[in-house]
Coordinates of C-alpha atoms and ligand atoms in Angstrom, one line a residue:
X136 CA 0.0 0.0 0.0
X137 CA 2.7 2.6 0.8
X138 CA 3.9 2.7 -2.8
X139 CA 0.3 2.8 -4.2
X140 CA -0.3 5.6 -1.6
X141 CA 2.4 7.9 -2.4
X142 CA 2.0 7.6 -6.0
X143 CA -1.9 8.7 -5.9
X144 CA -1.2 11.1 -3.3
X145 CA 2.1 13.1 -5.8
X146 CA 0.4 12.8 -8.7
X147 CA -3.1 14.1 -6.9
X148 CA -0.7 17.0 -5.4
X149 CA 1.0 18.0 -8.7
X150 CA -2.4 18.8 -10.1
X151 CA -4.3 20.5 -6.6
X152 CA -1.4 22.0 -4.7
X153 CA -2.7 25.5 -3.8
X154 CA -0.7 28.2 -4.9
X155 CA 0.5 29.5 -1.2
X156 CA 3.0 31.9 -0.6
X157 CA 6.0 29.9 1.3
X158 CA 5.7 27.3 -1.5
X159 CA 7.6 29.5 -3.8
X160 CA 10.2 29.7 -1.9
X161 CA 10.9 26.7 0.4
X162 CA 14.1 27.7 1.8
X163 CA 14.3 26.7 6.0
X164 CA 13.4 30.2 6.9
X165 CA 10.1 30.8 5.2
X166 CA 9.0 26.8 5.8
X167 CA 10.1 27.4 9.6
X168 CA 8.3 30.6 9.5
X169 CA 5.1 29.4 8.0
X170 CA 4.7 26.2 9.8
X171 CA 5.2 28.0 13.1
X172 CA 2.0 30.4 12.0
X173 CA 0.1 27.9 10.8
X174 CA -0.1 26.4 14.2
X175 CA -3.6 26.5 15.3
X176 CA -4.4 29.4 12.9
X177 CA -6.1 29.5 9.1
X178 CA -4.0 30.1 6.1
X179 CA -6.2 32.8 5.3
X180 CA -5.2 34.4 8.5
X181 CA -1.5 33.3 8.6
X182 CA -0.9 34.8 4.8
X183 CA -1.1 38.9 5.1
X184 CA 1.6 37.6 8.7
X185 CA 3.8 36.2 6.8
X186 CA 3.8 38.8 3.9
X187 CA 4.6 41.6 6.8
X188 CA 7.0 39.3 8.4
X189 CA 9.2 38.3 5.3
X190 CA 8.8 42.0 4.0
X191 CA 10.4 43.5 7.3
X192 CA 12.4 41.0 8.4
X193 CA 13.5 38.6 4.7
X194 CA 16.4 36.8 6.8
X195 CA 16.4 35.1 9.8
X196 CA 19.9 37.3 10.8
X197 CA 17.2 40.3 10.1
X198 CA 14.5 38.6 12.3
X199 CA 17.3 38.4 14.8
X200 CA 18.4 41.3 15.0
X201 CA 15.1 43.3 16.0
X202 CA 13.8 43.4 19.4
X203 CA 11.4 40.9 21.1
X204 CA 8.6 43.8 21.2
X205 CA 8.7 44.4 17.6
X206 CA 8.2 41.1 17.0
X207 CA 5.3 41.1 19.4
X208 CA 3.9 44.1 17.6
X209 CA 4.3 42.1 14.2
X210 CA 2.3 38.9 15.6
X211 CA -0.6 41.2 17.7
X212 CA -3.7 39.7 16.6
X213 CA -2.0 36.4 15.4
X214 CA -2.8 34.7 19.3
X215 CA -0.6 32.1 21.2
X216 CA 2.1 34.4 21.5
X217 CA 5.1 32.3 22.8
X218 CA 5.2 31.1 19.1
X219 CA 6.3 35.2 18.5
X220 CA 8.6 34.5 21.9
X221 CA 10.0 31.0 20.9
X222 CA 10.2 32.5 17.3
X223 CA 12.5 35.3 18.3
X224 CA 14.5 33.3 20.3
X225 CA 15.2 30.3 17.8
X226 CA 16.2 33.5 14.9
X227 CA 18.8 34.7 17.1
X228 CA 19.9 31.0 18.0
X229 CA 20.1 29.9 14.0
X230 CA 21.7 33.5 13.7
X231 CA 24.7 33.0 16.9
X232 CA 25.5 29.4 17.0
X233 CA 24.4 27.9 13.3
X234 CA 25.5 31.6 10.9
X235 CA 22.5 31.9 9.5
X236 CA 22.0 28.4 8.5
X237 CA 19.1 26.2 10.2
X238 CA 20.4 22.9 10.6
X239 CA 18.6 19.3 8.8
X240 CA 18.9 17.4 11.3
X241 CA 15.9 16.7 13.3
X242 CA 17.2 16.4 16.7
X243 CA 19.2 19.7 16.3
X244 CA 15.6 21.3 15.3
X245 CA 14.0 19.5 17.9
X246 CA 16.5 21.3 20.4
X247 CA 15.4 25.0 19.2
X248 CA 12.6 26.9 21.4
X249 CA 9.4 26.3 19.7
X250 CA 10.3 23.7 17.4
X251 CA 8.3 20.7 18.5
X252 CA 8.3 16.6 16.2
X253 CA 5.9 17.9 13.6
X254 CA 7.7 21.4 13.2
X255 CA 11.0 19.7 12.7
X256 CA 9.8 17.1 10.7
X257 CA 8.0 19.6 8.2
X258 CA 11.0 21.4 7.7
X259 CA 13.8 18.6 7.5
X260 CA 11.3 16.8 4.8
X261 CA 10.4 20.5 2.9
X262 CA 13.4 22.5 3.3
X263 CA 15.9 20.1 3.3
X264 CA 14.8 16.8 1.3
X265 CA 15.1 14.5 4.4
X266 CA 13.0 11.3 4.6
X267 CA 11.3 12.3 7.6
X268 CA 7.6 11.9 8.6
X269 CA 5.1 14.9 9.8
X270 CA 2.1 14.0 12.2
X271 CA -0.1 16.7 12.3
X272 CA -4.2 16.5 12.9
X273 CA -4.7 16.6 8.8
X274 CA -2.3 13.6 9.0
X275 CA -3.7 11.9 12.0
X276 CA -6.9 12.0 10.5
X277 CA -5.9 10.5 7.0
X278 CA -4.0 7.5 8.4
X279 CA -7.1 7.3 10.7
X280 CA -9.3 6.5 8.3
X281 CA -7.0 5.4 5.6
X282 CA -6.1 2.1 8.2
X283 CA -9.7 2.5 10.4
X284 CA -7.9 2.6 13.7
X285 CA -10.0 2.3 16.3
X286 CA -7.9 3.6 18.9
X287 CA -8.3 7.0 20.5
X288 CA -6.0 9.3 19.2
X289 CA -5.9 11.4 22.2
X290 CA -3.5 8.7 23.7
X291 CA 0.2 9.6 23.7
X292 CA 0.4 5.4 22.6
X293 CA -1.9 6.0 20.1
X294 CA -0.3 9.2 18.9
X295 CA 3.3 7.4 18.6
X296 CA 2.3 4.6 16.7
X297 CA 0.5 7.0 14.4
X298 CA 4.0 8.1 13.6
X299 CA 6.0 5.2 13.0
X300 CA 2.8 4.9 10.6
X301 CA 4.0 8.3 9.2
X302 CA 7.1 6.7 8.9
X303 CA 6.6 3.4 7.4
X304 CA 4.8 4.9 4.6
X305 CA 7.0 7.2 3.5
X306 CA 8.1 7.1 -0.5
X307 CA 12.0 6.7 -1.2
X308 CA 11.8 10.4 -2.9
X309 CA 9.8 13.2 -3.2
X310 CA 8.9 13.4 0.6
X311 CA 8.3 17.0 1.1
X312 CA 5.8 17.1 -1.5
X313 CA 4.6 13.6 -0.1
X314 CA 4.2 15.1 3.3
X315 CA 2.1 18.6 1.9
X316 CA 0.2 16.3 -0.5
X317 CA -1.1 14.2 2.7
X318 CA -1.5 17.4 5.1
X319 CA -4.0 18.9 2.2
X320 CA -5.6 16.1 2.0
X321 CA -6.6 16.2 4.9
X322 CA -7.5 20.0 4.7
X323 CA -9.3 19.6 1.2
X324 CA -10.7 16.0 1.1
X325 CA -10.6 14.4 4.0
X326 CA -12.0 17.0 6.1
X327 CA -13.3 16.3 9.8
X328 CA -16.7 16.1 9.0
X329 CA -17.5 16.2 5.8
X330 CA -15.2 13.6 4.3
X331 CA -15.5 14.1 0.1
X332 CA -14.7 10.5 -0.7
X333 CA -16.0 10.7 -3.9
X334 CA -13.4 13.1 -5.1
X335 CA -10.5 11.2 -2.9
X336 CA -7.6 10.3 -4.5
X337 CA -7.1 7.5 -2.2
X338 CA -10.2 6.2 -1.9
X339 CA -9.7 2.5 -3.2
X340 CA -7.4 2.0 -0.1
X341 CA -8.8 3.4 2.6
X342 CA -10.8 0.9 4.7
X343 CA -12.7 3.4 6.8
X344 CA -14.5 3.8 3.5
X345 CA -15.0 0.4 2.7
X346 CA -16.5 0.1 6.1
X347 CA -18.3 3.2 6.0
X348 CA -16.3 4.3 9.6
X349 CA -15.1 7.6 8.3
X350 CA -17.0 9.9 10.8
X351 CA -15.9 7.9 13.7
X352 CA -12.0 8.0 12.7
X353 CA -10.2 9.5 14.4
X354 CA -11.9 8.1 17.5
X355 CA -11.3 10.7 20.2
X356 CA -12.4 10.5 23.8
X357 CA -14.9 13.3 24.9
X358 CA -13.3 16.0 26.2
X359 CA -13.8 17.4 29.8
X360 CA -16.2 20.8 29.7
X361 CA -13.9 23.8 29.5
X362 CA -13.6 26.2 32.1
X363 CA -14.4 29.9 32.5
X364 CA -12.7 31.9 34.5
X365 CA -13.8 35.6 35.4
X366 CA -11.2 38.2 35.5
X367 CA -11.1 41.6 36.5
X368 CA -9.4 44.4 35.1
X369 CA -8.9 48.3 36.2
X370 CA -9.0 51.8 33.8
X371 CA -6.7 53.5 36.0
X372 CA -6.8 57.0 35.2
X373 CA -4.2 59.2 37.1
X374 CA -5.1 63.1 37.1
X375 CA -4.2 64.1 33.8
X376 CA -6.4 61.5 32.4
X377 CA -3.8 58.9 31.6
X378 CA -4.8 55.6 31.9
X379 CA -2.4 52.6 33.6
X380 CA -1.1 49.8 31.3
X381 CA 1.2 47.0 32.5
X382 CA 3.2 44.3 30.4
X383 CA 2.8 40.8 31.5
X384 CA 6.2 38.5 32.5
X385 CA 7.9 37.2 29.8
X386 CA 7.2 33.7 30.4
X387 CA 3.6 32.6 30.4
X388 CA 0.5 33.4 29.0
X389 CA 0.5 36.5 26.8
X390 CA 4.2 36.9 27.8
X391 CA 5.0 40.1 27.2
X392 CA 2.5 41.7 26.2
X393 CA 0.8 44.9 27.5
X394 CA -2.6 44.8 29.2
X395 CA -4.5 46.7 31.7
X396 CA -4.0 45.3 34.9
X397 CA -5.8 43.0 37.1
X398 CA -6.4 39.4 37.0
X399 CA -8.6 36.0 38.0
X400 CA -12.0 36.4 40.5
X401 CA -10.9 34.0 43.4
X402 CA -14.0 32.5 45.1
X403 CA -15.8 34.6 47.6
X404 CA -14.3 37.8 46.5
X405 CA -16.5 40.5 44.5
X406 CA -14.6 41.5 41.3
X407 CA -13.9 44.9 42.8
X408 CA -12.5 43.2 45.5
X409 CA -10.3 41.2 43.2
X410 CA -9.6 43.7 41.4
X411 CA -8.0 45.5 44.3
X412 CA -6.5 42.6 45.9
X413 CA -4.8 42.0 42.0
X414 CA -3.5 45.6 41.9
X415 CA -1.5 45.2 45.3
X416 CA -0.4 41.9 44.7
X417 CA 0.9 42.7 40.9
X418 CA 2.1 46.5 41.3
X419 CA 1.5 47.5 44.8
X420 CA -1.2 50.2 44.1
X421 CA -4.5 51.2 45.5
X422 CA -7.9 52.3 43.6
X423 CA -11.2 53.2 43.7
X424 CA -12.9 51.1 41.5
X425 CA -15.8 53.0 39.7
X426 CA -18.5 51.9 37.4
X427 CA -17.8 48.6 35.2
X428 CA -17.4 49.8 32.0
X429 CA -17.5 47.1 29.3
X430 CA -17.3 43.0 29.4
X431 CA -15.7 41.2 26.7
X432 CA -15.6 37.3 26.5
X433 CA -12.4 35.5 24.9
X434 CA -11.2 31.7 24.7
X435 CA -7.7 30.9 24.7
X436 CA -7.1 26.8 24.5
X437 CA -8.0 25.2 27.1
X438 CA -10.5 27.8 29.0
X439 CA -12.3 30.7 28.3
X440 CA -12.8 34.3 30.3
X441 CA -14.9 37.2 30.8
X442 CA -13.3 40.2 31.4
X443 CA -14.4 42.8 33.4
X444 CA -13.3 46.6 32.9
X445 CA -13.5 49.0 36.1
X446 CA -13.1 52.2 35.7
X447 CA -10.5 53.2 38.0
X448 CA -9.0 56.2 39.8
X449 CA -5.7 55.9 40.7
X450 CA -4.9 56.8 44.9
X451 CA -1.2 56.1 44.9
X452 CA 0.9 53.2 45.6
X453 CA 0.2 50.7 48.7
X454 CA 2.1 51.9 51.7
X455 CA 4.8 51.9 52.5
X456 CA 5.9 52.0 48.7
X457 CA 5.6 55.5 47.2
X458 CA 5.1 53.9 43.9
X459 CA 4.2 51.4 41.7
X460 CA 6.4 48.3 42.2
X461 CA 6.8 45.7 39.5
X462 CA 6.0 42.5 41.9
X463 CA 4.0 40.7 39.2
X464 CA 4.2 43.0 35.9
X465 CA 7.7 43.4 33.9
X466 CA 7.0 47.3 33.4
X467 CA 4.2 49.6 33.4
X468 CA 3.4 52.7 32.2
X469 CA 0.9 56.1 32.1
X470 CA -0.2 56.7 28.0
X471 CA -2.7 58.4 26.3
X472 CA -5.2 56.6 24.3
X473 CA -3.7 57.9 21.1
X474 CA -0.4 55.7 22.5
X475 CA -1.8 52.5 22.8
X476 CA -1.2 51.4 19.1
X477 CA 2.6 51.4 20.4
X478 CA 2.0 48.9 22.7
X479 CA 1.2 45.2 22.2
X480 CA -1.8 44.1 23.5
X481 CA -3.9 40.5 23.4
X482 CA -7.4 40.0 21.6
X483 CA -9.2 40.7 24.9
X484 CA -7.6 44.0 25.9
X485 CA -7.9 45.2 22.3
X486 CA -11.8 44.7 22.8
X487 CA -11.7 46.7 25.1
X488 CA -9.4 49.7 23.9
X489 CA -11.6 49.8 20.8
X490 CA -14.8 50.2 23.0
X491 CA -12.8 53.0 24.7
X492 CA -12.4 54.4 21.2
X493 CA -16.2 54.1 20.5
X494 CA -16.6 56.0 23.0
X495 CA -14.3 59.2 23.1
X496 CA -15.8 59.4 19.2
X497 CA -19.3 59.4 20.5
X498 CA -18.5 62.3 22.8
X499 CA -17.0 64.5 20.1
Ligands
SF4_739 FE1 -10.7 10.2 3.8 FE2 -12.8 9.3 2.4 FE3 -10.4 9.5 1.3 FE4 -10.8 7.7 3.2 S1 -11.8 7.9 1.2 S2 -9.0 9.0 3.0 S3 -12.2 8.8 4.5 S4 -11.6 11.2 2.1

């Protein structure tokens, strides 16, 4: 079968390939590049990123040599922003220790930040010609139903013998192209719920099909409900009208990015309360929290928020501190609203800026 398979699946790609934009140029940098934008994310959405990336920065010694901000500026709007983190540091790694030059080797990728089996594997096999499997969920899927496993893929076992399938199947030649043709496959044809078997190119040897199992493959088990967390966040305005913005630690979620501060509702506490129990804990400040002003909902991975803006007025820092202290917040700083485009700032704290910006038009 793994002969027949990657001769249907080539010849199918030569004809369908889409026309995308790091296809033209498959060097390490733009594969590395795309693949790491690509995770979780549409190409439609990843495209007008990667023509701003490669514009400013068309070398990774260029995407090195910037600062981690910039970058973050670059991504804003892009979500899960350790990729922009792990990004910057892998550039200026590839850029000190390798001149330039990613290295082919999988386990050398597999040592850079943010460069995880698939990642590695789609740039040794694209970039570099190696005979290396990829296991993403297109390919999960495909070999799923191509071989009716009726194991839950959700199981690290599972998921491991998936790629030694990967790997036994792989042609002699041609294995970058092999690997694309099966990933859009599985984002063309054999889709998660729609399967178009009809139109399949591999239809005559895929035995989910002949048993008519494609919408249970991949079996998955359900997953657990995911949770919501409320979080509280304060419009500090000092006197002159400026409002408070912080910038998150580097590690972590939304590492480094800006935000207005506060944080999670703890259980028996009001969200003023946590609001002001945040403030002290993150940057040692006190407030009197005003009138809520707007709530925006957001879902990150694995849970989702509400977020609730206070307005704020700023009383000074907590004694006996005679000003902000950076206990939980790498900097933070008094702007303007028309200064907040020079700041980086996650989907949720956006919502909010631009309801701040509905307003001040409203009273003009
Ligand atoms: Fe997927 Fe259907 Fe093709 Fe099987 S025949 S690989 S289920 S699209």
């Amino acid at each position: 079968m793994s002969n027949a398979l990657s001769a249907c699946l080539l010849e199918w790609y030569t004809q369908h390939a889409a026309d995308l934009p790091w296809r033209r140029t498959p060097d390490a940098y733009t594969t590395w590049l795309s693949e790491v934008m690509l995770q979780q994310t549409q190409i439609e959405t990843v495209i007008p990123y990667y023509h701003r990336f490669l514009e400013k920065y068309p070398t990774v010694q260029a995407l090195a040599a910037t600062s981690l901000d910039e970058v973050l500026k670059l991504w804003e709007g892009l979500g899960y922003y350790s990729r922009a983190r792990h990004l910057h540091q892998t550039s200026r790694i590839i850029s000190e220790q390798y001149h330039g030059i990613f290295p082919c080797d999988v386990t050398k990728l597999l040592d850079l930040p943010g460069i995880g089996r698939y990642t590695a594997g789609a740039i040794a096999s694209i970039a570099c010609g190696q005979r290396v499997p990829v296991l993403d969920g297109n390919v999960m899927r495909v070999f799923s139903r191509l071989l009716d496993i009726p194991d839950d893929v959700t199981q690290l076992s599972v998921q491991n013998r998936l790629w030694q399938i990967a790997e036994d199947f792989l042609p002699e030649t041609d294995t970058g192209d092999y690997n694309q043709a099966l990933m859009e496959l599985g984002q063309k044809i054999c889709t998660p719920r729609q399967p178009d078997c009809t139109h399949c190119p591999v239809q005559a040897m895929c035995k989910a099909f002949a048993a008519g199992t494609q919408l249970e493959r991949p079996m998955k088990k359900k997953k657990a409900a995911t949770p919501h967390y409320d979080v509280a966040a304060g419009l500090i305005y000092d006197e002159q009208g400026r409002l408070m913005i912080a910038q998150r630690p580097a590690e972590g979620l939304l590492g480094g990015l800006w935000e207005f501060p506060g944080g999670k509702q703890e259980a028996g506490e009001t969200l003023p309360e946590c609001l002001q129990r945040e403030l002290r804990e993150e940057l040692a400040i006190e407030v009197e929290v005003g009138a809520l002003f707007v709530n925006v909902k957001h879902a990150f991975t694995h849970f989702k928020i509400t977020l609730h803006a206070f307005e704020c007025r700023y009383q000074g820092a907590t004694p006996p501190h005679t000003q902000p202290q950076l206990l939980g917040a790498q900097a933070y700083a008094w702007v303007t609203p028309a200064e907040f485009d020079r700041y980086s700032f996650g989907k949720a704290d956006r919502e909010v800026i631009r309801a701040l910006q509905e307003r001040s038009n409203m009273l003009l």
